[in-house]
XYZ file of C-alpha atoms in Angstrom:
664
model
C 298.684 13.693 253.311
C 300.015 17.250 253.639
C 297.784 19.759 255.383
C 298.044 22.155 252.443
C 296.784 19.412 250.080
C 293.963 18.564 252.475
C 292.936 22.204 252.711
C 292.989 22.529 248.913
C 290.801 19.402 248.557
C 288.419 20.690 251.224
C 288.187 24.079 249.520
C 287.647 22.451 246.109
C 284.961 20.158 247.518
C 283.313 23.092 249.257
C 283.385 25.167 246.073
C 281.903 22.294 244.056
C 279.157 21.656 246.580
C 278.354 25.364 246.775
C 278.153 25.607 242.967
C 275.887 22.528 242.722
C 273.684 23.759 245.541
C 273.526 27.231 244.026
C 272.598 25.781 240.607
C 269.860 23.578 242.018
C 268.487 26.437 244.088
C 268.569 28.782 241.103
C 266.776 26.271 238.868
C 264.118 25.491 241.470
C 263.604 29.170 242.166
C 263.337 29.910 238.457
C 260.778 27.106 238.030
C 258.816 28.514 240.990
C 258.833 31.996 239.430
C 257.690 30.592 236.063
C 254.893 28.586 237.726
C 253.830 31.669 239.666
C 253.776 33.738 236.456
C 251.722 31.081 234.673
C 249.268 31.007 237.595
C 248.939 34.810 237.519
C 248.362 34.669 233.747
C 245.614 32.062 234.191
C 243.979 34.204 236.858
C 244.035 37.234 234.550
C 242.451 35.227 231.714
C 239.864 33.912 234.190
C 238.894 37.458 235.168
C 238.583 38.463 231.502
C 236.451 35.377 230.772
C 234.129 36.083 233.727
C 233.694 39.729 232.664
C 233.074 38.625 229.050
C 230.378 36.231 230.237
C 228.592 39.021 232.125
C 228.769 41.390 229.137
C 227.475 38.627 226.852
C 224.447 38.186 229.132
C 223.863 41.968 229.394
C 224.167 42.942 225.704
C 221.015 41.175 224.313
C 218.762 43.094 226.708
C 219.188 46.547 225.139
C 221.874 46.079 222.441
C 223.727 49.159 223.707
C 226.809 50.280 221.844
C 228.558 50.954 225.128
C 228.205 47.294 226.183
C 229.318 46.132 222.739
C 232.443 48.300 223.002
C 233.231 46.926 226.490
C 232.686 43.397 225.234
C 235.172 43.884 222.391
C 237.777 45.497 224.745
C 237.490 42.658 227.225
C 237.656 40.068 224.435
C 240.750 41.748 223.002
C 242.522 41.684 226.394
C 241.617 37.994 226.750
C 243.003 37.184 223.293
C 246.231 39.064 224.102
C 246.761 37.028 227.299
C 246.008 33.765 225.505
C 248.380 34.644 222.720
C 251.429 35.346 224.948
C 254.465 33.058 224.411
C 254.562 29.896 226.445
C 256.686 29.815 229.612
C 260.031 27.887 229.534
C 258.345 25.186 231.577
C 255.939 24.478 228.714
C 252.452 25.499 227.618
C 249.247 24.158 229.147
C 247.779 21.395 226.990
C 244.274 22.933 226.751
C 245.399 26.419 225.831
C 244.883 25.889 222.062
C 241.256 24.935 222.661
C 240.753 28.130 224.649
C 242.277 30.164 221.831
C 240.013 28.491 219.273
C 236.980 29.158 221.439
C 238.047 32.778 221.862
C 238.405 33.153 218.054
C 234.814 31.948 217.512
C 233.231 34.414 219.907
C 233.674 37.593 217.759
C 231.922 35.898 214.819
C 228.920 35.048 216.957
C 228.921 38.530 218.530
C 229.045 40.207 215.100
C 226.087 38.068 213.938
C 224.176 39.051 217.055
C 225.050 42.733 216.607
C 223.903 42.575 212.946
C 220.405 41.530 213.994
C 219.896 44.951 215.602
C 219.680 46.516 212.117
C 217.209 43.894 210.717
C 213.415 44.284 211.109
C 212.154 42.726 214.262
C 210.310 39.573 213.274
C 209.700 36.259 214.877
C 212.598 34.844 212.906
C 215.057 37.491 213.995
C 213.907 37.098 217.593
C 214.483 33.346 217.489
C 217.778 33.916 215.694
C 218.900 36.351 218.381
C 217.926 33.922 221.146
C 219.862 31.167 219.426
C 222.950 33.336 219.010
C 222.760 34.528 222.636
C 222.478 30.942 223.905
C 225.380 29.854 221.707
C 227.549 32.796 222.848
C 226.721 32.164 226.512
C 227.491 28.461 226.138
C 230.711 29.231 224.271
C 231.748 31.856 226.840
C 230.800 29.534 229.708
C 232.879 26.771 228.149
C 235.762 29.210 227.778
C 235.402 30.239 231.431
C 235.313 26.599 232.533
C 238.476 25.851 230.535
C 240.217 28.864 232.013
C 239.174 27.707 235.501
C 240.760 24.286 234.871
C 243.872 26.005 233.568
C 243.995 28.195 236.692
C 243.638 25.184 238.996
C 246.371 23.233 237.215
C 248.643 26.306 237.191
C 248.074 26.726 240.945
C 248.931 23.063 241.506
C 252.094 23.439 239.402
C 253.013 26.612 241.339
C 252.523 24.891 244.711
C 254.588 21.897 243.604
C 257.356 24.213 242.391
C 257.262 26.130 245.689
C 257.468 22.878 247.672
C 260.337 21.692 245.518
C 262.123 25.020 246.032
C 261.670 24.821 249.808
C 262.852 21.214 249.876
C 265.943 22.041 247.793
C 266.667 25.098 249.998
C 266.433 23.114 253.243
C 268.429 20.226 251.784
C 271.077 22.641 250.487
C 271.357 24.318 253.880
C 271.658 20.936 255.628
C 274.298 19.862 253.109
C 276.278 23.083 253.644
C 276.041 22.713 257.430
C 277.214 19.098 257.185
C 280.068 20.176 254.926
C 281.047 22.968 257.335
C 280.880 20.582 260.290
C 283.013 18.030 258.470
C 285.552 20.686 257.553
C 285.621 21.925 261.160
C 286.236 18.395 262.453
C 289.047 17.829 259.957
C 290.656 21.200 260.738
C 290.286 20.658 264.500
C 291.885 17.205 264.310
C 294.626 18.054 261.857
C 295.424 21.647 262.814
C 293.800 23.045 265.972
C 294.716 20.111 268.231
C 298.356 19.846 267.056
C 298.739 23.643 267.191
C 297.452 23.637 270.774
C 300.018 20.978 271.710
C 302.774 23.001 270.050
C 301.560 26.149 271.832
C 301.658 24.390 275.222
C 305.147 23.106 274.486
C 306.316 26.617 273.497
C 304.840 28.058 276.714
C 306.641 25.408 278.768
C 309.937 26.176 277.009
C 309.408 29.905 277.622
C 309.022 29.137 281.333
C 312.341 27.273 281.269
C 311.184 23.641 280.971
C 313.214 22.175 278.107
C 312.152 18.599 278.898
C 308.692 19.052 277.383
C 308.003 17.355 274.028
C 305.208 17.963 271.500
C 305.090 14.283 270.523
C 303.360 14.556 267.114
C 304.097 11.688 264.692
C 301.880 12.786 261.793
C 303.503 12.977 258.355
C 302.487 16.557 257.587
C 303.791 20.078 258.055
C 302.813 20.258 261.744
C 304.309 16.832 262.371
C 307.599 17.927 260.769
C 307.447 21.186 262.761
C 306.780 19.322 266.034
C 309.629 16.874 265.448
C 311.929 19.784 264.582
C 310.795 21.595 267.748
C 311.427 18.501 269.905
C 314.849 18.043 268.328
C 315.650 21.719 268.887
C 314.647 21.654 272.577
C 316.682 18.466 273.104
C 319.727 20.115 271.524
C 319.217 23.279 273.576
C 318.837 21.234 276.771
C 322.036 19.333 276.030
C 323.862 22.569 275.244
C 322.447 24.197 278.383
C 323.703 21.302 280.503
C 327.112 21.583 278.876
C 327.197 25.340 279.518
C 326.108 24.839 283.114
C 328.856 22.304 283.631
C 331.372 24.623 282.023
C 330.108 27.526 284.126
C 330.383 25.471 287.291
C 333.936 24.504 286.373
C 334.796 28.125 285.677
C 333.172 29.299 288.895
C 335.075 26.647 290.816
C 338.304 27.614 289.087
C 337.648 31.292 289.721
C 336.844 30.549 293.350
C 340.100 28.638 293.714
C 342.025 31.536 292.207
C 340.158 33.966 294.467
C 340.946 31.833 297.521
C 344.570 31.682 296.506
C 344.900 35.416 295.919
C 343.038 36.226 299.130
C 345.389 34.040 301.135
C 348.631 35.107 299.480
C 350.517 37.499 301.776
C 350.529 40.115 299.071
C 348.364 42.910 297.718
C 347.202 41.990 294.202
C 345.385 44.301 291.841
C 344.666 44.742 288.133
C 344.456 48.047 286.249
C 343.452 48.543 282.613
C 345.308 50.718 280.116
C 343.361 53.761 281.349
C 344.472 53.031 284.943
C 340.974 52.004 286.135
C 340.878 49.364 288.862
C 339.452 46.074 287.628
C 340.328 43.659 290.452
C 341.773 43.644 293.952
C 342.239 40.744 296.337
C 341.001 40.782 299.895
C 344.194 42.107 301.514
C 344.393 44.917 298.939
C 340.761 45.888 299.487
C 341.318 46.049 303.226
C 344.700 47.768 302.944
C 343.498 50.635 300.765
C 339.895 50.774 301.999
C 338.383 50.029 298.584
C 334.644 49.323 298.496
C 334.207 45.988 296.654
C 330.759 47.002 295.415
C 332.189 50.069 293.626
C 335.485 48.626 292.511
C 335.044 49.714 288.883
C 334.708 53.355 289.915
C 338.260 53.584 291.318
C 341.300 54.773 289.400
C 344.835 53.916 290.409
C 345.225 57.354 292.041
C 341.962 57.173 294.020
C 342.617 53.580 295.107
C 346.245 54.002 296.219
C 346.132 57.613 297.326
C 348.145 60.521 295.945
C 351.351 59.668 297.822
C 351.574 55.997 296.842
C 350.428 56.741 293.290
C 353.175 59.318 292.895
C 355.744 56.585 293.648
C 354.243 54.330 290.965
C 353.682 56.979 288.301
C 357.245 57.161 286.855
C 357.168 53.436 286.093
C 353.744 53.299 284.423
C 354.893 54.235 280.861
C 357.364 51.360 280.950
C 354.849 48.735 282.047
C 352.277 50.047 279.523
C 354.968 49.669 276.874
C 355.168 45.956 277.738
C 358.095 45.955 280.221
C 357.954 44.127 283.528
C 358.907 46.530 286.338
C 359.870 46.108 290.009
C 359.956 49.067 292.391
C 360.069 49.909 296.079
C 357.386 52.057 297.644
C 356.717 53.481 301.056
C 353.612 54.842 302.679
C 352.697 56.205 306.048
C 350.111 54.231 307.978
C 349.108 54.733 311.586
C 351.989 57.119 312.096
C 354.651 54.752 310.770
C 356.257 53.941 307.464
C 355.156 50.885 305.554
C 357.572 49.511 302.993
C 356.459 47.638 299.904
C 358.084 45.804 297.054
C 355.896 46.200 293.954
C 355.953 44.071 290.798
C 354.158 45.511 287.733
C 353.429 42.816 285.104
C 351.959 43.893 281.710
C 348.835 42.128 280.380
C 349.390 41.664 276.635
C 346.350 40.935 274.461
C 346.111 38.587 271.464
C 346.930 41.465 269.119
C 350.163 42.240 270.975
C 348.865 45.404 272.615
C 349.084 46.009 276.346
C 345.516 46.096 277.662
C 346.459 46.555 281.314
C 348.824 45.340 284.010
C 348.911 43.400 287.262
C 350.298 45.013 290.419
C 351.601 42.564 293.050
C 352.736 44.278 296.212
C 354.579 42.587 299.060
C 354.811 44.193 302.451
C 358.477 44.168 303.458
C 357.965 46.492 306.383
C 358.773 43.749 308.893
C 362.133 43.141 307.308
C 362.867 46.852 307.294
C 361.834 47.232 310.880
C 363.754 44.130 311.968
C 366.825 45.503 310.386
C 366.274 48.908 311.985
C 365.511 47.920 315.557
C 364.026 44.790 317.005
C 363.032 46.386 320.285
C 361.353 49.358 318.673
C 359.634 46.967 316.316
C 357.866 45.151 319.144
C 356.516 48.397 320.583
C 355.399 49.579 317.186
C 353.645 46.327 316.452
C 351.923 46.572 319.788
C 350.776 50.082 318.934
C 349.482 48.930 315.560
C 347.530 46.014 316.998
C 346.045 48.199 319.689
C 344.597 50.500 317.072
C 343.409 47.909 314.634
C 339.572 47.593 314.443
C 339.774 43.974 315.538
C 340.293 41.925 318.663
C 343.753 40.338 318.452
C 344.918 37.830 321.016
C 347.149 34.819 321.531
C 345.952 31.729 323.410
C 348.411 28.978 324.313
C 347.819 25.266 324.079
C 346.379 25.214 327.625
C 343.677 27.787 326.679
C 345.388 30.549 328.627
C 345.519 34.117 327.251
C 349.075 35.309 326.635
C 348.388 38.443 324.597
C 345.474 40.743 323.682
C 345.448 44.134 321.985
C 343.980 47.454 323.113
C 340.756 46.919 321.166
C 339.597 44.771 324.103
C 339.455 47.959 326.150
C 337.467 49.870 323.485
C 335.012 47.080 322.696
C 334.730 45.116 325.939
C 335.698 47.703 328.531
C 338.431 45.375 329.834
C 342.050 46.354 330.394
C 344.197 43.949 328.315
C 346.693 43.635 331.143
C 343.987 42.141 333.360
C 343.405 39.311 330.870
C 347.014 38.204 330.501
C 347.542 34.847 332.254
C 343.839 34.122 332.725
C 342.108 31.005 331.363
C 340.047 31.852 328.319
C 336.858 30.574 329.959
C 337.293 33.054 332.824
C 338.133 35.945 330.549
C 335.228 35.686 328.104
C 332.698 33.784 330.215
C 331.499 30.169 330.087
C 328.771 30.786 327.484
C 331.046 32.484 324.933
C 333.816 29.983 325.682
C 331.438 27.112 324.939
C 330.629 28.708 321.548
C 334.296 28.778 320.556
C 335.842 25.750 322.237
C 335.355 23.351 319.300
C 336.942 25.792 316.840
C 339.842 26.431 319.272
C 340.511 22.711 319.573
C 340.616 22.413 315.768
C 343.093 25.280 315.524
C 345.296 23.705 318.218
C 345.378 20.593 316.013
C 346.961 22.715 313.274
C 343.850 23.749 311.315
C 343.235 27.339 310.330
C 339.649 28.085 311.376
C 337.335 30.964 310.441
C 333.815 31.390 311.808
C 331.181 33.940 312.742
C 329.423 34.313 316.080
C 326.892 36.694 317.585
C 327.569 37.853 321.137
C 326.028 40.346 323.533
C 328.723 42.553 325.003
C 328.054 45.513 327.337
C 324.340 45.337 326.443
C 324.942 45.487 322.676
C 324.785 42.656 320.169
C 327.895 42.237 318.044
C 328.550 39.972 315.067
C 332.190 38.930 314.996
C 334.121 37.164 312.250
C 336.889 35.312 314.053
C 339.915 33.590 312.577
C 342.109 31.167 314.543
C 345.604 30.816 313.076
C 347.678 28.007 314.623
C 351.190 28.878 315.854
C 353.074 25.929 314.417
C 356.716 25.489 315.413
C 359.472 24.149 313.232
C 358.931 20.711 314.743
C 355.237 20.772 313.833
C 354.096 21.313 317.412
C 351.251 23.840 317.846
C 352.230 26.100 320.725
C 349.115 28.239 320.602
C 346.618 30.092 318.444
C 346.469 33.636 317.127
C 342.876 34.897 317.347
C 341.636 37.782 315.183
C 338.019 38.947 315.571
C 336.586 41.625 313.235
C 333.312 43.404 313.978
C 330.925 42.749 311.070
C 327.791 43.958 312.869
C 327.148 46.748 310.355
C 327.553 44.307 307.472
C 325.126 41.818 309.020
C 322.586 44.547 309.694
C 322.877 45.715 306.084
C 322.420 42.134 304.868
C 319.330 41.765 307.067
C 317.870 45.004 305.714
C 318.545 43.937 302.134
C 316.987 40.522 302.790
C 313.881 42.148 304.253
C 313.616 44.609 301.356
C 313.885 41.729 298.880
C 310.825 40.152 300.529
C 308.635 43.235 300.755
C 306.514 45.078 298.194
C 307.821 48.641 298.167
C 304.446 50.272 297.398
C 302.169 48.584 299.944
C 304.686 47.230 302.463
C 303.102 43.782 302.108
C 305.118 40.595 301.594
C 305.957 40.063 297.935
C 305.771 36.847 295.913
C 309.095 35.574 297.267
C 308.094 35.938 300.922
C 304.597 34.628 300.153
C 306.039 31.409 298.722
C 308.144 30.931 301.866
C 305.232 31.603 304.227
C 302.822 29.464 302.192
C 305.160 26.464 302.304
C 305.546 26.938 306.067
C 301.773 27.309 306.520
C 301.101 24.120 304.516
C 303.586 22.221 306.676
C 301.885 23.486 309.853
C 298.457 22.567 308.435
C 299.591 19.003 307.730
C 301.009 18.659 311.245
C 297.980 20.124 313.023
C 295.301 18.716 310.699
C 293.506 22.082 310.678
C 292.331 23.548 307.347
C 294.202 26.299 305.543
C 292.610 28.701 303.058
C 294.200 30.663 300.227
C 292.465 33.641 298.622
C 293.383 35.114 295.243
C 292.081 38.692 294.786
C 292.310 41.424 292.231
C 290.694 44.858 291.912
C 287.754 45.010 289.508
C 288.321 47.312 286.521
C 291.688 48.476 287.893
C 292.885 49.416 284.399
C 290.042 51.925 284.129
C 291.183 53.499 287.429
C 294.727 53.849 286.103
C 293.496 55.252 282.788
C 291.245 57.810 284.514
C 293.351 58.874 287.519
C 296.850 57.977 286.343
C 299.339 55.624 287.964
C 299.569 57.867 291.041
C 295.837 57.426 291.613
C 296.219 53.699 290.988
C 299.014 53.523 293.597
C 296.763 55.285 296.137
C 294.017 52.716 295.462
C 296.502 49.822 295.831
C 297.784 51.176 299.164
C 294.280 51.736 300.561
C 293.191 48.322 299.246
C 296.111 46.700 301.083
C 295.290 48.625 304.293
C 291.648 47.507 304.226
C 292.598 43.903 303.578
C 294.923 43.951 306.592
C 292.020 45.303 308.638
C 289.782 42.465 307.496
C 291.991 39.549 308.568
C 293.800 38.421 311.695
C 297.307 39.538 312.521
C 298.429 35.904 312.180
C 297.186 35.705 308.589
C 299.401 36.592 305.632
C 298.410 39.294 303.132
C 300.760 39.590 300.126
C 300.885 41.461 296.837
C 301.937 39.418 293.819
C 302.040 42.055 291.073
C 299.862 44.842 289.709
C 296.428 44.598 291.371
C 296.800 40.911 292.337
C 296.809 40.039 296.058
C 296.876 36.785 298.028
C 295.641 36.051 301.569
C 296.690 32.923 303.515
C 294.359 32.006 306.403
C 295.784 29.519 308.911
C 294.299 27.648 311.845
C 290.737 27.399 310.542
C 288.311 25.150 312.368
C 286.239 24.408 309.260
C 286.682 25.358 305.617
C 283.583 27.616 305.370
C 285.214 30.047 307.812
C 287.120 31.317 304.779
C 283.828 32.427 303.207
C 283.128 34.635 306.237
C 286.518 36.292 305.779
C 285.795 36.776 302.053
C 282.505 38.515 302.901
C 284.301 40.673 305.445
C 286.844 41.742 302.831
C 284.064 42.556 300.340
C 282.306 44.586 303.036
C 285.525 46.404 303.897
C 285.789 47.652 300.313
C 282.302 49.210 300.235
C 283.241 52.741 301.493
C 284.499 54.833 298.541
C 288.256 55.254 298.100
C 289.530 58.834 298.342
C 291.755 59.612 295.347
C 292.492 63.317 295.400
C 289.135 65.092 295.343
C 287.375 62.044 293.916
C 285.564 59.331 295.852
C 285.925 56.117 293.865
C 283.793 52.991 294.288
C 286.257 50.089 294.343
C 285.272 46.431 294.378
C 287.189 43.191 294.299
C 286.707 39.634 293.073
C 287.992 36.766 295.210
C 288.884 33.171 294.444
C 289.003 30.928 297.538
C 290.526 27.478 297.886
C 290.686 25.447 301.120
C 293.330 22.819 301.870
C 292.623 20.175 304.502
C 296.231 19.156 304.983
C 296.496 17.136 301.785
C 299.636 16.577 299.688
C 299.022 19.509 297.314
C 301.659 22.229 297.180
C 301.475 26.014 297.034
C 301.553 26.145 293.232
C 298.481 23.903 292.885
C 296.609 25.930 295.518
C 297.448 29.151 293.656
C 296.225 27.605 290.405
C 292.917 26.496 291.949
C 292.412 29.879 293.593
C 293.110 31.590 290.259
C 290.433 29.437 288.595
C 287.972 30.322 291.362
C 288.822 34.013 290.879
C 287.883 33.828 287.233
C 284.609 32.157 288.154
C 283.914 35.119 290.431
C 284.718 37.432 287.528
C 282.301 35.617 285.278
C 279.669 35.779 288.002
C 279.643 39.583 287.727
C 282.572 40.683 289.962
C 282.349 42.125 293.498
C 281.855 38.587 294.795
C 283.798 35.448 295.627
C 283.904 31.906 294.341
C 285.081 28.903 296.340
C 286.884 25.915 294.919
C 285.535 22.555 296.052
C 286.593 21.664 299.603
């Protein structure tokens, strides 16, 4: 059955029950009111009857007009009450007899009053006594009847009140049962399925597309859940396809990059506005272009004014769609460098030229060979001596046959002293052992590139070395060309960037990334040593109020001081990290017993007691701590964090400024 139909039936049933209950309650209440009114009426008549009886007894003593007048007033009020219409519940059965008795009383009273004007004789005296006795008996009978009426009316009123209370309690119980039944139905048909859908949505938001809701009910939520599961399956399949396609593209792009970086040519791409969009490795090195800022270069700033001026006359032709070849020359290291440049237009789908490729081949060697072979050797030697790299040639017997002047600048060794020496003697046994395997590979015809760290003249240098085999026409490897570039600055920059990526910039503490690394390492050490490890999850109580009152600058001051005090409360071997906002984590290693973590928690709480100085204000700052202890079990960092987070919330519920410990 559809949920909407169920809800409509529930609402209709509830409305019907409420109407029935309301009707029964109204009827019982009305009956109670009527019985109460009838009882009050009987009481009023009883009071009139009692007063009438007293006046009847008093009048014969003196026959005063005042008493006669009071008697008639009281009798009239009694007759009025007896003559009122009957209540909807019905009239009392003996009420007619009371009315008849009340009608007889005035006749007797008038007869008695008439005797006051007759001469007083024995007859009139006996007549008066007779009338008085008859009136008293009649009035007493009336009073007795009214008393019975009053008792029966009271009984009816009590029964109606009991019935009203019973109906009220029963109605309330029925409504509660109905509400409970509705709640159970809604919880089973709506709340539970919605919770499952919500958990599935949260998992998908976190990136887990394998989760399924798994509802098979034939209602709206069941249809929604099956649609959701189908959608996530489709998305997962599409994601896998896109990942595969991306991997293929990355691999293809990497192959193209490797090809362009190893082609003996300078390759670049410029858009129609002459902004640099791509340059291969040789071009980047040749023109000194920073790869990180490649999009900021124009053709003029990348090539330089002189080289750009040689290209400029040909640019309108290539931007018009013509393929152009030109010769260019530049001065480098005091000598001319000759290039052959090919400009190839990049035509878009709409036929417009969106840019062009520039492929530049260095033909300087040919020019120099044609000019003078002897001068060429000296010039090449000069160039290599001034290159920021160690360049050498080692023959197949591991003997140095050539090295450039950079050896003098970097190593303090005259190149001429190294010529003819075995490589192991020239660079030392330790460095030789680092490079021997790569040298042997190069002598087998393999081009080898590697990085090594060496200490030279008291300074540590990172070198990227490339061994290029000297292969003869017969395939024999006569030796190896060795090129070593100093990448120390690059390595130092990478190390600084890696450290910054693992540090919180505000407090200087490890961030979540470094915490995860250290926590995994700490868990591994705990399993090996068998000693407990504790993880604490902390946050600052009412930190939002601090930010709202003192601004984010004040909040930052509190976070920094909080971090400083935490560091002062733990050992230097423990890890204190900031996750985000006012959330911090402490990892305690090498504990002897789990309860040691509680001592540290108390120490941290005590360290926060002195007020925090924020400008001119002294703020009381407290923290809540969740503690979990691992005894070297199989649980991972994520489960420990989850348990510590639960313990933290127990500390919050306990009133804050305290700690809660998860079960050991």
